[in-house]
Amino acid sequence: MPPTGAPPAPLPGKKRRIGVMTSGGDAPGMNGVVRAVVRMSIAQGCEAFGIYEGYEGLVRGGDFIKQMKWEDVRGWLSEGGTLIGTARCKAFFEREGRLVAAKNMVMAGIDALIICGGDGSLTGADKFRSEWPGLLEELVKKKELNQKQVDPFKHLNIVGLVGSIDNDMSSTDATIGCYSSLGRICEAVDYIDATAFSHQRAFVIEVMGRHCGWLALMAGVSTGADFVFLPEKPPSENWENEMCEIVGKHRKLGKRKTIVIVAEGAHDLSLQKITPTRVKDLLSNELKLDTRITTLGHVQRGGTACAYDRMLSTLQGVEAVAAVLEATPTTPTPVICIVENKIVRKPLMDAVIATQEVAKAIEARDFTRAMALRDAEFSEYHSAYMTTTATDQPELRLPKEKHMRIAIVHVGAPAGGMNAATRAAVAYCLTRGHTPVAIHNGFSGLCRHHDDKPLGSVREMSWLDVEGWTSKGGSEIGTNRALPSDDIEKTAHCFELYGFDALFVIGGFEAFTAVADMRKARDRFPPLRIPMAVLPATISNNVPGTEYSVGSDTCLNALVGYCDAIRQSASASRRRVFVVETQGGKSGYIATMAGLSVGALAVYTPEEGINIKMLARDIEHLRANFAQDKGQNRAGKLILRNETASTTYTTEMIANMIRDEAKGRFESRFAVPGHVQQGGTPSPMDRVRAVRLAVKCIQWLEGFAGVSHDGIMKDKSSASVIGIKGASVVFGAMEDLEHQETDWKDRRPTDEFWIGLKTTVDTLSGRPKAIDCCSECGKAS
């Protein structure tokens, strides 16, 4: 039945009534989008409306369109699926259905729509916007509405966010939900891996992806699979023999298990479907392997969002509200994307058309174009996988005169992904003809134990040595904080003794410092005049020259899981706040990003520090929050404090101060997860990025083959840090980074990219600003 009455008056100024809906298949992180849109809209003085059951709710109207308040989305970050629902809606495909939807929106006063869904849902949204003026005109003509009622709603602004576990949208590196889904796959494969090893079995694992092989490819990279089948890049005509040859070689080298990953849309060059059963029969009949099939199905879609998807959904939801408020009637409908580490807006239909072109290219058997239409990162991962999964590839081998002895060393605290990076580096070296040499137990191991008998700390590596390292946490070759400057002369002597032509260093700020020390010592020690590359790997993410460090995502996932459990305890007790201490050294990155991912009420960082007035404001804010929480669920609160945020106000002291000031109205506890944050099994993101960045580092090092010592001295880029900055992967010269971008005292970059996100955390938690509170008591003025 059509709605009756008059639509509400427009909000004053540029304030909007913003509708948010989820559509298409559900994806982990969709609830994070809704939470961010609702709270940021309210924070900006706008009104937010949840449209339940997707386009079906838009057509049905009534109770399916509800105004949402601040507290309505509390606790949503840790919930899987979509709490406002999604459903297929045949009515919206017809103009008559869209006409009803337009009337429902006008009657609710909604003049902007944020939609999280796949390419089909977003295409429908853009069509709805293009028809909007005509729909209003028709509603007036049919006397469903009058001109006065529709005049305030002449323009409809729509913003799209991509929620899809397949990561099948062009123009963005990641869609909301894809890394959570990849995590489910990797977890399952890791479990299967153990039984496959025990029984020397082969497993064929089918994953989702009808037109996009991202999940299959990344699972292959993350788990060290023997073979992968993708829709965009079918295997050669002789793929049966090729697969059996690769698997057979791996078995002859001593590998006890075989993993083959098949995307559900996999096919051969003639578009004939490649089924798991067909692959199983080949492995069983040709290689006589005991082979099993595992189809993961919808387990890939379910569960809570990982830390990355919580951050991505939150930041994209915030950006979507900003896009609505900045839009003009002529602004093309944007889709919010992420490129490397940067949130960007791109024209929605350009992205949709590029996505649909992939399917058309596959159908036309133009697989080169299909790969080109995927983002550059996809092609790089595919290339990295192909060069590291089988090292016996004569066509990739360099001429003998370009072969190098490349030393690999871990420096600093262990971080998830160190082993994946080492495996990739060793495999790539062997493929290209280089000799990978592992330095065990860091620089102290090099200087003290290089000539130990029967086995010293300097060892050449084979493929089988590292084959199973992808999913292993910690450091298989050992790591510590010792620096070459502890005995630079002995370090140089060992470099000369073992004939190192290049050095690949994996680690955190200590690794950065180690290469800085050796670069400065080159004028005194000629053996150090070799190219050196640093791959940042630290949970603290505090290495100058990059916005991302391998291991930081693993840490965040461990910390988010810990905080979810703590919040559950706090919520069960209803009136309890937990103060959780995070690691991170003098960088507040981990505390801030975890705060963003768990919806912390406050985050204390070393950069900002802690003072008594800040604590007074936060305690008063807690009082106000708990006063409004009567009878509500999800009432537990979290405060995150970086371990070095203050020497005076410790985690325990803050918890005690809150308890004393609460005067029995609520309780306070503190929790210290400690080294749990270094994680166990590395996250899929840390695994795949470790592989990609490690391969890039070795490629960069081999570019110096044949360069003289003098040439190395003259080229300041010969000692560099690989990093992700904004939308690019870059190599930063150590000399520049040391002088221009390093805060040596606090062991962090001088310009930390995430600092501005602290304001987002505070806004979405409702934390009052100092300017809005009494300076004495902390109460909001």
mmCIF file of C-alpha atoms in Angstrom, residues 72-365:
data_model
loop_
_atom_site.group_PDB
_atom_site.id
_atom_site.type_symbol
_atom_site.label_atom_id
_atom_site.label_comp_id
_atom_site.label_asym_id
_atom_site.label_seq_id
_atom_site.Cartn_x
_atom_site.Cartn_y
_atom_site.Cartn_z
ATOM 1 C CA ASP A 72 21.344 1.229 17.038
ATOM 2 C CA VAL A 73 24.652 0.199 15.460
ATOM 3 C CA ARG A 74 26.613 -0.480 18.641
ATOM 4 C CA GLY A 75 28.602 -3.712 18.449
ATOM 5 C CA TRP A 76 27.990 -4.168 14.732
ATOM 6 C CA LEU A 77 31.678 -4.306 13.777
ATOM 7 C CA SER A 78 32.078 -7.795 15.205
ATOM 8 C CA GLU A 79 28.917 -9.209 13.581
ATOM 9 C CA GLY A 80 29.047 -11.268 10.383
ATOM 10 C CA GLY A 81 26.757 -10.995 7.364
ATOM 11 C CA THR A 82 24.492 -7.946 7.165
ATOM 12 C CA LEU A 83 22.185 -7.064 10.053
ATOM 13 C CA ILE A 84 19.911 -4.952 7.844
ATOM 14 C CA GLY A 85 19.483 -7.848 5.449
ATOM 15 C CA THR A 86 19.738 -8.324 1.718
ATOM 16 C CA ALA A 87 17.323 -9.887 -0.749
ATOM 17 C CA ARG A 88 16.780 -10.306 -4.467
ATOM 18 C CA CYS A 89 14.079 -7.958 -5.747
ATOM 19 C CA LYS A 90 12.469 -8.667 -9.117
ATOM 20 C CA ALA A 91 10.172 -5.655 -8.701
ATOM 21 C CA PHE A 92 13.112 -3.212 -8.796
ATOM 22 C CA PHE A 93 14.110 -4.548 -12.220
ATOM 23 C CA GLU A 94 10.886 -3.046 -13.567
ATOM 24 C CA ARG A 95 10.264 0.690 -13.871
ATOM 25 C CA GLU A 96 7.039 0.356 -11.897
ATOM 26 C CA GLY A 97 9.023 -1.024 -8.953
ATOM 27 C CA ARG A 98 11.534 1.817 -9.172
ATOM 28 C CA LEU A 99 8.632 4.281 -9.271
ATOM 29 C CA VAL A 100 7.333 2.917 -5.962
ATOM 30 C CA ALA A 101 10.857 3.017 -4.520
ATOM 31 C CA ALA A 102 11.223 6.679 -5.517
ATOM 32 C CA LYS A 103 7.945 7.546 -3.801
ATOM 33 C CA ASN A 104 9.010 5.708 -0.637
ATOM 34 C CA MET A 105 12.261 7.652 -0.545
ATOM 35 C CA VAL A 106 10.537 11.003 -1.000
ATOM 36 C CA MET A 107 7.993 10.175 1.705
ATOM 37 C CA ALA A 108 10.866 9.315 4.067
ATOM 38 C CA GLY A 109 12.658 12.533 3.104
ATOM 39 C CA ILE A 110 15.750 10.626 1.882
ATOM 40 C CA ASP A 111 17.771 12.548 -0.708
ATOM 41 C CA ALA A 112 20.972 10.481 -0.798
ATOM 42 C CA LEU A 113 21.632 6.766 -0.927
ATOM 43 C CA ILE A 114 24.762 4.784 0.004
ATOM 44 C CA ILE A 115 24.740 1.224 -1.293
ATOM 45 C CA CYS A 116 27.122 -1.594 -0.428
ATOM 46 C CA GLY A 117 26.912 -4.465 -2.883
ATOM 47 C CA GLY A 118 28.284 -6.056 -6.025
ATOM 48 C CA ASP A 119 28.413 -4.742 -9.590
ATOM 49 C CA GLY A 120 24.796 -5.731 -10.296
ATOM 50 C CA SER A 121 23.487 -3.869 -7.255
ATOM 51 C CA LEU A 122 25.577 -0.796 -8.051
ATOM 52 C CA THR A 123 24.506 -0.790 -11.714
ATOM 53 C CA GLY A 124 20.885 -0.802 -10.557
ATOM 54 C CA ALA A 125 21.609 2.114 -8.248
ATOM 55 C CA ASP A 126 23.142 4.206 -11.012
ATOM 56 C CA LYS A 127 20.184 3.464 -13.288
ATOM 57 C CA PHE A 128 17.844 4.525 -10.467
ATOM 58 C CA ARG A 129 19.687 7.834 -10.210
ATOM 59 C CA SER A 130 19.591 8.457 -13.967
ATOM 60 C CA GLU A 131 15.838 7.842 -14.003
ATOM 61 C CA TRP A 132 15.188 9.877 -10.857
ATOM 62 C CA PRO A 133 13.945 13.145 -12.468
ATOM 63 C CA GLY A 134 11.635 11.163 -14.765
ATOM 64 C CA LEU A 135 10.326 9.073 -11.880
ATOM 65 C CA LEU A 136 9.437 12.197 -9.878
ATOM 66 C CA GLU A 137 7.770 13.713 -12.917
ATOM 67 C CA GLU A 138 5.712 10.567 -13.397
ATOM 68 C CA LEU A 139 4.716 10.498 -9.727
ATOM 69 C CA VAL A 140 3.401 14.064 -10.033
ATOM 70 C CA LYS A 141 1.634 13.257 -13.292
ATOM 71 C CA LYS A 142 -0.082 10.271 -11.693
ATOM 72 C CA LYS A 143 -1.006 12.450 -8.686
ATOM 73 C CA GLU A 144 0.882 10.108 -6.355
ATOM 74 C CA LEU A 145 2.769 13.206 -5.166
ATOM 75 C CA ASN A 146 2.403 16.906 -5.876
ATOM 76 C CA GLN A 147 5.024 19.294 -7.230
ATOM 77 C CA LYS A 148 5.573 20.956 -3.873
ATOM 78 C CA GLN A 149 6.363 17.587 -2.317
ATOM 79 C CA VAL A 150 8.960 16.594 -4.940
ATOM 80 C CA ASP A 151 10.637 19.992 -5.391
ATOM 81 C CA PRO A 152 13.111 19.484 -2.468
ATOM 82 C CA PHE A 153 14.135 16.109 -3.953
ATOM 83 C CA LYS A 154 14.990 17.051 -7.528
ATOM 84 C CA HIS A 155 18.458 15.545 -7.254
ATOM 85 C CA LEU A 156 19.385 12.145 -5.885
ATOM 86 C CA ASN A 157 23.003 11.478 -4.951
ATOM 87 C CA ILE A 158 24.187 7.890 -4.819
ATOM 88 C CA VAL A 159 27.511 6.531 -3.586
ATOM 89 C CA GLY A 160 28.593 2.941 -4.095
ATOM 90 C CA LEU A 161 30.784 0.690 -1.950
ATOM 91 C CA VAL A 162 31.773 -2.746 -3.160
ATOM 92 C CA GLY A 163 30.869 -5.607 -0.856
ATOM 93 C CA SER A 164 31.972 -8.866 -2.458
ATOM 94 C CA ILE A 165 33.978 -11.830 -1.219
ATOM 95 C CA ASP A 166 35.202 -12.537 -4.783
ATOM 96 C CA ASN A 167 37.089 -9.205 -5.107
ATOM 97 C CA ASP A 168 35.678 -9.037 -8.621
ATOM 98 C CA MET A 169 35.284 -5.274 -9.076
ATOM 99 C CA SER A 170 37.783 -3.493 -11.289
ATOM 100 C CA SER A 171 39.394 -0.216 -10.126
ATOM 101 C CA THR A 172 39.890 -1.344 -6.526
ATOM 102 C CA ASP A 173 42.558 -3.579 -4.999
ATOM 103 C CA ALA A 174 40.185 -5.033 -2.425
ATOM 104 C CA THR A 175 36.440 -5.305 -1.973
ATOM 105 C CA ILE A 176 34.797 -5.396 1.446
ATOM 106 C CA GLY A 177 34.770 -9.005 2.623
ATOM 107 C CA CYS A 178 37.402 -10.499 0.313
ATOM 108 C CA TYR A 179 40.197 -10.799 2.896
ATOM 109 C CA SER A 180 37.830 -12.313 5.467
ATOM 110 C CA SER A 181 36.826 -14.910 2.893
ATOM 111 C CA LEU A 182 40.463 -15.539 1.983
ATOM 112 C CA GLY A 183 41.132 -16.054 5.692
ATOM 113 C CA ARG A 184 38.481 -18.801 5.849
ATOM 114 C CA ILE A 185 40.054 -20.521 2.832
ATOM 115 C CA CYS A 186 43.604 -20.325 4.186
ATOM 116 C CA GLU A 187 42.507 -21.598 7.571
ATOM 117 C CA ALA A 188 40.812 -24.578 5.918
ATOM 118 C CA VAL A 189 43.799 -25.305 3.659
ATOM 119 C CA ASP A 190 46.196 -25.044 6.618
ATOM 120 C CA TYR A 191 44.130 -27.693 8.415
ATOM 121 C CA ILE A 192 43.935 -29.885 5.312
ATOM 122 C CA ASP A 193 47.674 -29.405 4.829
ATOM 123 C CA ALA A 194 48.416 -31.227 8.073
ATOM 124 C CA THR A 195 46.431 -34.335 7.157
ATOM 125 C CA ALA A 196 47.762 -34.261 3.587
ATOM 126 C CA PHE A 197 51.328 -34.272 4.957
ATOM 127 C CA SER A 198 50.553 -37.066 7.406
ATOM 128 C CA HIS A 199 49.200 -39.423 4.727
ATOM 129 C CA GLN A 200 51.195 -38.112 1.714
ATOM 130 C CA ARG A 201 47.864 -37.254 0.103
ATOM 131 C CA ALA A 202 46.811 -34.819 -2.586
ATOM 132 C CA PHE A 203 43.844 -32.503 -2.062
ATOM 133 C CA VAL A 204 41.867 -30.654 -4.719
ATOM 134 C CA ILE A 205 40.129 -27.666 -3.125
ATOM 135 C CA GLU A 206 37.344 -25.768 -4.865
ATOM 136 C CA VAL A 207 36.851 -22.118 -3.900
ATOM 137 C CA MET A 208 34.355 -19.476 -4.979
ATOM 138 C CA GLY A 209 34.920 -17.250 -8.000
ATOM 139 C CA ARG A 210 32.766 -17.689 -11.123
ATOM 140 C CA HIS A 211 34.375 -14.928 -13.203
ATOM 141 C CA CYS A 212 37.187 -13.864 -10.876
ATOM 142 C CA GLY A 213 40.091 -16.009 -9.753
ATOM 143 C CA TRP A 214 41.310 -13.664 -7.000
ATOM 144 C CA LEU A 215 40.390 -16.026 -4.145
ATOM 145 C CA ALA A 216 41.973 -19.012 -5.892
ATOM 146 C CA LEU A 217 45.148 -17.123 -6.799
ATOM 147 C CA MET A 218 45.626 -15.552 -3.377
ATOM 148 C CA ALA A 219 44.901 -18.857 -1.666
ATOM 149 C CA GLY A 220 47.561 -20.413 -3.897
ATOM 150 C CA VAL A 221 50.072 -17.716 -2.977
ATOM 151 C CA SER A 222 49.134 -17.870 0.730
ATOM 152 C CA THR A 223 49.343 -21.635 1.103
ATOM 153 C CA GLY A 224 52.087 -22.529 -1.359
ATOM 154 C CA ALA A 225 49.684 -24.584 -3.497
ATOM 155 C CA ASP A 226 51.218 -26.712 -6.260
ATOM 156 C CA PHE A 227 48.790 -25.567 -8.965
ATOM 157 C CA VAL A 228 45.890 -23.118 -9.309
ATOM 158 C CA PHE A 229 43.129 -22.817 -11.895
ATOM 159 C CA LEU A 230 41.709 -19.331 -12.637
ATOM 160 C CA PRO A 231 38.983 -18.143 -15.037
ATOM 161 C CA GLU A 232 41.074 -15.196 -16.318
ATOM 162 C CA LYS A 233 44.224 -17.212 -17.003
ATOM 163 C CA PRO A 234 43.446 -20.751 -18.141
ATOM 164 C CA PRO A 235 46.317 -23.246 -18.218
ATOM 165 C CA SER A 236 48.013 -24.223 -21.464
ATOM 166 C CA GLU A 237 46.507 -26.704 -23.939
ATOM 167 C CA ASN A 238 48.759 -29.332 -22.448
ATOM 168 C CA TRP A 239 47.702 -28.490 -18.893
ATOM 169 C CA GLU A 240 47.103 -32.076 -17.791
ATOM 170 C CA ASN A 241 50.721 -33.039 -18.488
ATOM 171 C CA GLU A 242 52.002 -29.679 -17.205
ATOM 172 C CA MET A 243 50.228 -30.062 -13.857
ATOM 173 C CA CYS A 244 51.321 -33.671 -13.455
ATOM 174 C CA GLU A 245 54.913 -32.717 -14.318
ATOM 175 C CA ILE A 246 55.036 -29.951 -11.685
ATOM 176 C CA VAL A 247 53.411 -32.094 -9.007
ATOM 177 C CA GLY A 248 55.644 -35.034 -9.948
ATOM 178 C CA LYS A 249 58.785 -32.883 -9.657
ATOM 179 C CA HIS A 250 57.697 -31.649 -6.233
ATOM 180 C CA ARG A 251 57.167 -35.239 -5.087
ATOM 181 C CA LYS A 252 60.593 -36.313 -6.392
ATOM 182 C CA LEU A 253 62.195 -33.443 -4.462
ATOM 183 C CA GLY A 254 60.719 -34.915 -1.300
ATOM 184 C CA LYS A 255 57.425 -33.049 -0.876
ATOM 185 C CA ARG A 256 54.914 -35.240 0.972
ATOM 186 C CA LYS A 257 51.718 -33.394 0.107
ATOM 187 C CA THR A 258 49.992 -31.832 -2.877
ATOM 188 C CA ILE A 259 47.461 -28.976 -2.864
ATOM 189 C CA VAL A 260 45.627 -27.909 -6.031
ATOM 190 C CA ILE A 261 43.169 -25.003 -5.855
ATOM 191 C CA VAL A 262 40.354 -24.677 -8.391
ATOM 192 C CA ALA A 263 38.137 -21.600 -8.789
ATOM 193 C CA GLU A 264 34.511 -22.601 -9.368
ATOM 194 C CA GLY A 265 34.622 -20.780 -12.734
ATOM 195 C CA ALA A 266 37.851 -22.460 -13.917
ATOM 196 C CA HIS A 267 38.003 -23.634 -17.521
ATOM 197 C CA ASP A 268 40.501 -24.490 -20.226
ATOM 198 C CA LEU A 269 41.445 -22.415 -23.294
ATOM 199 C CA SER A 270 38.320 -23.710 -25.070
ATOM 200 C CA LEU A 271 36.098 -22.603 -22.144
ATOM 201 C CA GLN A 272 35.465 -26.225 -21.183
ATOM 202 C CA LYS A 273 34.949 -26.394 -17.432
ATOM 203 C CA ILE A 274 37.783 -27.811 -15.354
ATOM 204 C CA THR A 275 36.144 -29.628 -12.462
ATOM 205 C CA PRO A 276 37.730 -30.793 -9.206
ATOM 206 C CA THR A 277 36.743 -34.335 -10.176
ATOM 207 C CA ARG A 278 38.696 -34.111 -13.421
ATOM 208 C CA VAL A 279 41.774 -32.845 -11.565
ATOM 209 C CA LYS A 280 41.412 -35.569 -8.930
ATOM 210 C CA ASP A 281 41.220 -38.302 -11.573
ATOM 211 C CA LEU A 282 44.398 -37.049 -13.214
ATOM 212 C CA LEU A 283 46.350 -37.018 -9.952
ATOM 213 C CA SER A 284 44.997 -40.428 -8.967
ATOM 214 C CA ASN A 285 45.420 -42.169 -12.320
ATOM 215 C CA GLU A 286 48.565 -40.531 -13.712
ATOM 216 C CA LEU A 287 50.600 -40.000 -10.526
ATOM 217 C CA LYS A 288 48.944 -42.702 -8.386
ATOM 218 C CA LEU A 289 48.336 -40.210 -5.566
ATOM 219 C CA ASP A 290 45.717 -40.782 -2.889
ATOM 220 C CA THR A 291 43.593 -37.743 -3.802
ATOM 221 C CA ARG A 292 40.574 -36.173 -2.091
ATOM 222 C CA ILE A 293 38.252 -33.298 -3.036
ATOM 223 C CA THR A 294 37.160 -30.561 -0.621
ATOM 224 C CA THR A 295 34.530 -28.005 -1.664
ATOM 225 C CA LEU A 296 34.512 -25.176 0.861
ATOM 226 C CA GLY A 297 31.186 -23.671 -0.234
ATOM 227 C CA HIS A 298 29.444 -21.024 1.858
ATOM 228 C CA VAL A 299 31.836 -21.372 4.784
ATOM 229 C CA GLN A 300 33.912 -18.884 2.753
ATOM 230 C CA ARG A 301 31.180 -16.264 3.083
ATOM 231 C CA GLY A 302 30.294 -16.516 6.757
ATOM 232 C CA GLY A 303 31.788 -15.427 10.034
ATOM 233 C CA THR A 304 32.979 -12.141 11.449
ATOM 234 C CA ALA A 305 35.067 -9.699 9.452
ATOM 235 C CA CYS A 306 38.843 -9.734 9.780
ATOM 236 C CA ALA A 307 40.652 -6.608 10.969
ATOM 237 C CA TYR A 308 41.358 -5.382 7.432
ATOM 238 C CA ASP A 309 37.713 -5.655 6.344
ATOM 239 C CA ARG A 310 36.596 -3.827 9.476
ATOM 240 C CA MET A 311 39.027 -0.995 8.747
ATOM 241 C CA LEU A 312 38.187 -0.936 5.051
ATOM 242 C CA SER A 313 34.424 -0.908 5.613
ATOM 243 C CA THR A 314 34.720 1.801 8.266
ATOM 244 C CA LEU A 315 36.990 4.100 6.271
ATOM 245 C CA GLN A 316 35.006 3.616 3.069
ATOM 246 C CA GLY A 317 31.748 4.264 4.941
ATOM 247 C CA VAL A 318 33.193 7.512 6.313
ATOM 248 C CA GLU A 319 34.406 8.484 2.827
ATOM 249 C CA ALA A 320 30.971 7.690 1.373
ATOM 250 C CA VAL A 321 29.291 10.192 3.717
ATOM 251 C CA ALA A 322 31.901 12.802 2.765
ATOM 252 C CA ALA A 323 31.199 12.083 -0.917
ATOM 253 C CA VAL A 324 27.458 12.622 -0.347
ATOM 254 C CA LEU A 325 27.998 15.936 1.428
ATOM 255 C CA GLU A 326 30.428 17.184 -1.243
ATOM 256 C CA ALA A 327 28.319 16.051 -4.203
ATOM 257 C CA THR A 328 26.634 18.419 -6.623
ATOM 258 C CA PRO A 329 23.713 17.587 -8.931
ATOM 259 C CA THR A 330 26.205 16.992 -11.752
ATOM 260 C CA THR A 331 28.705 14.865 -9.821
ATOM 261 C CA PRO A 332 28.961 11.407 -11.458
ATOM 262 C CA THR A 333 28.005 8.565 -9.140
ATOM 263 C CA PRO A 334 31.234 7.552 -7.358
ATOM 264 C CA VAL A 335 32.346 4.202 -6.044
ATOM 265 C CA ILE A 336 34.691 4.198 -3.065
ATOM 266 C CA CYS A 337 37.827 2.159 -3.794
ATOM 267 C CA ILE A 338 41.190 1.364 -2.255
ATOM 268 C CA VAL A 339 44.401 1.396 -4.289
ATOM 269 C CA GLU A 340 47.352 -0.060 -2.353
ATOM 270 C CA ASN A 341 46.876 1.906 0.886
ATOM 271 C CA LYS A 342 44.792 4.878 -0.265
ATOM 272 C CA ILE A 343 41.002 5.350 -0.160
ATOM 273 C CA VAL A 344 39.906 6.952 -3.434
ATOM 274 C CA ARG A 345 36.735 7.815 -5.343
ATOM 275 C CA LYS A 346 36.275 6.607 -8.910
ATOM 276 C CA PRO A 347 33.379 6.882 -11.383
ATOM 277 C CA LEU A 348 31.032 4.016 -10.568
ATOM 278 C CA MET A 349 29.998 3.105 -14.093
ATOM 279 C CA ASP A 350 33.591 3.120 -15.350
ATOM 280 C CA ALA A 351 34.392 0.506 -12.719
ATOM 281 C CA VAL A 352 31.246 -1.511 -13.484
ATOM 282 C CA ILE A 353 31.895 -1.469 -17.239
ATOM 283 C CA ALA A 354 35.531 -2.521 -16.733
ATOM 284 C CA THR A 355 34.333 -5.358 -14.479
ATOM 285 C CA GLN A 356 31.791 -6.558 -17.031
ATOM 286 C CA GLU A 357 34.424 -6.355 -19.749
ATOM 287 C CA VAL A 358 36.432 -9.044 -17.940
ATOM 288 C CA ALA A 359 33.573 -11.530 -18.314
ATOM 289 C CA LYS A 360 33.169 -10.541 -21.974
ATOM 290 C CA ALA A 361 36.897 -10.972 -22.615
ATOM 291 C CA ILE A 362 36.810 -14.440 -21.032
ATOM 292 C CA GLU A 363 33.778 -15.370 -23.134
ATOM 293 C CA ALA A 364 35.635 -14.173 -26.237
ATOM 294 C CA ARG A 365 38.683 -16.203 -25.118
#
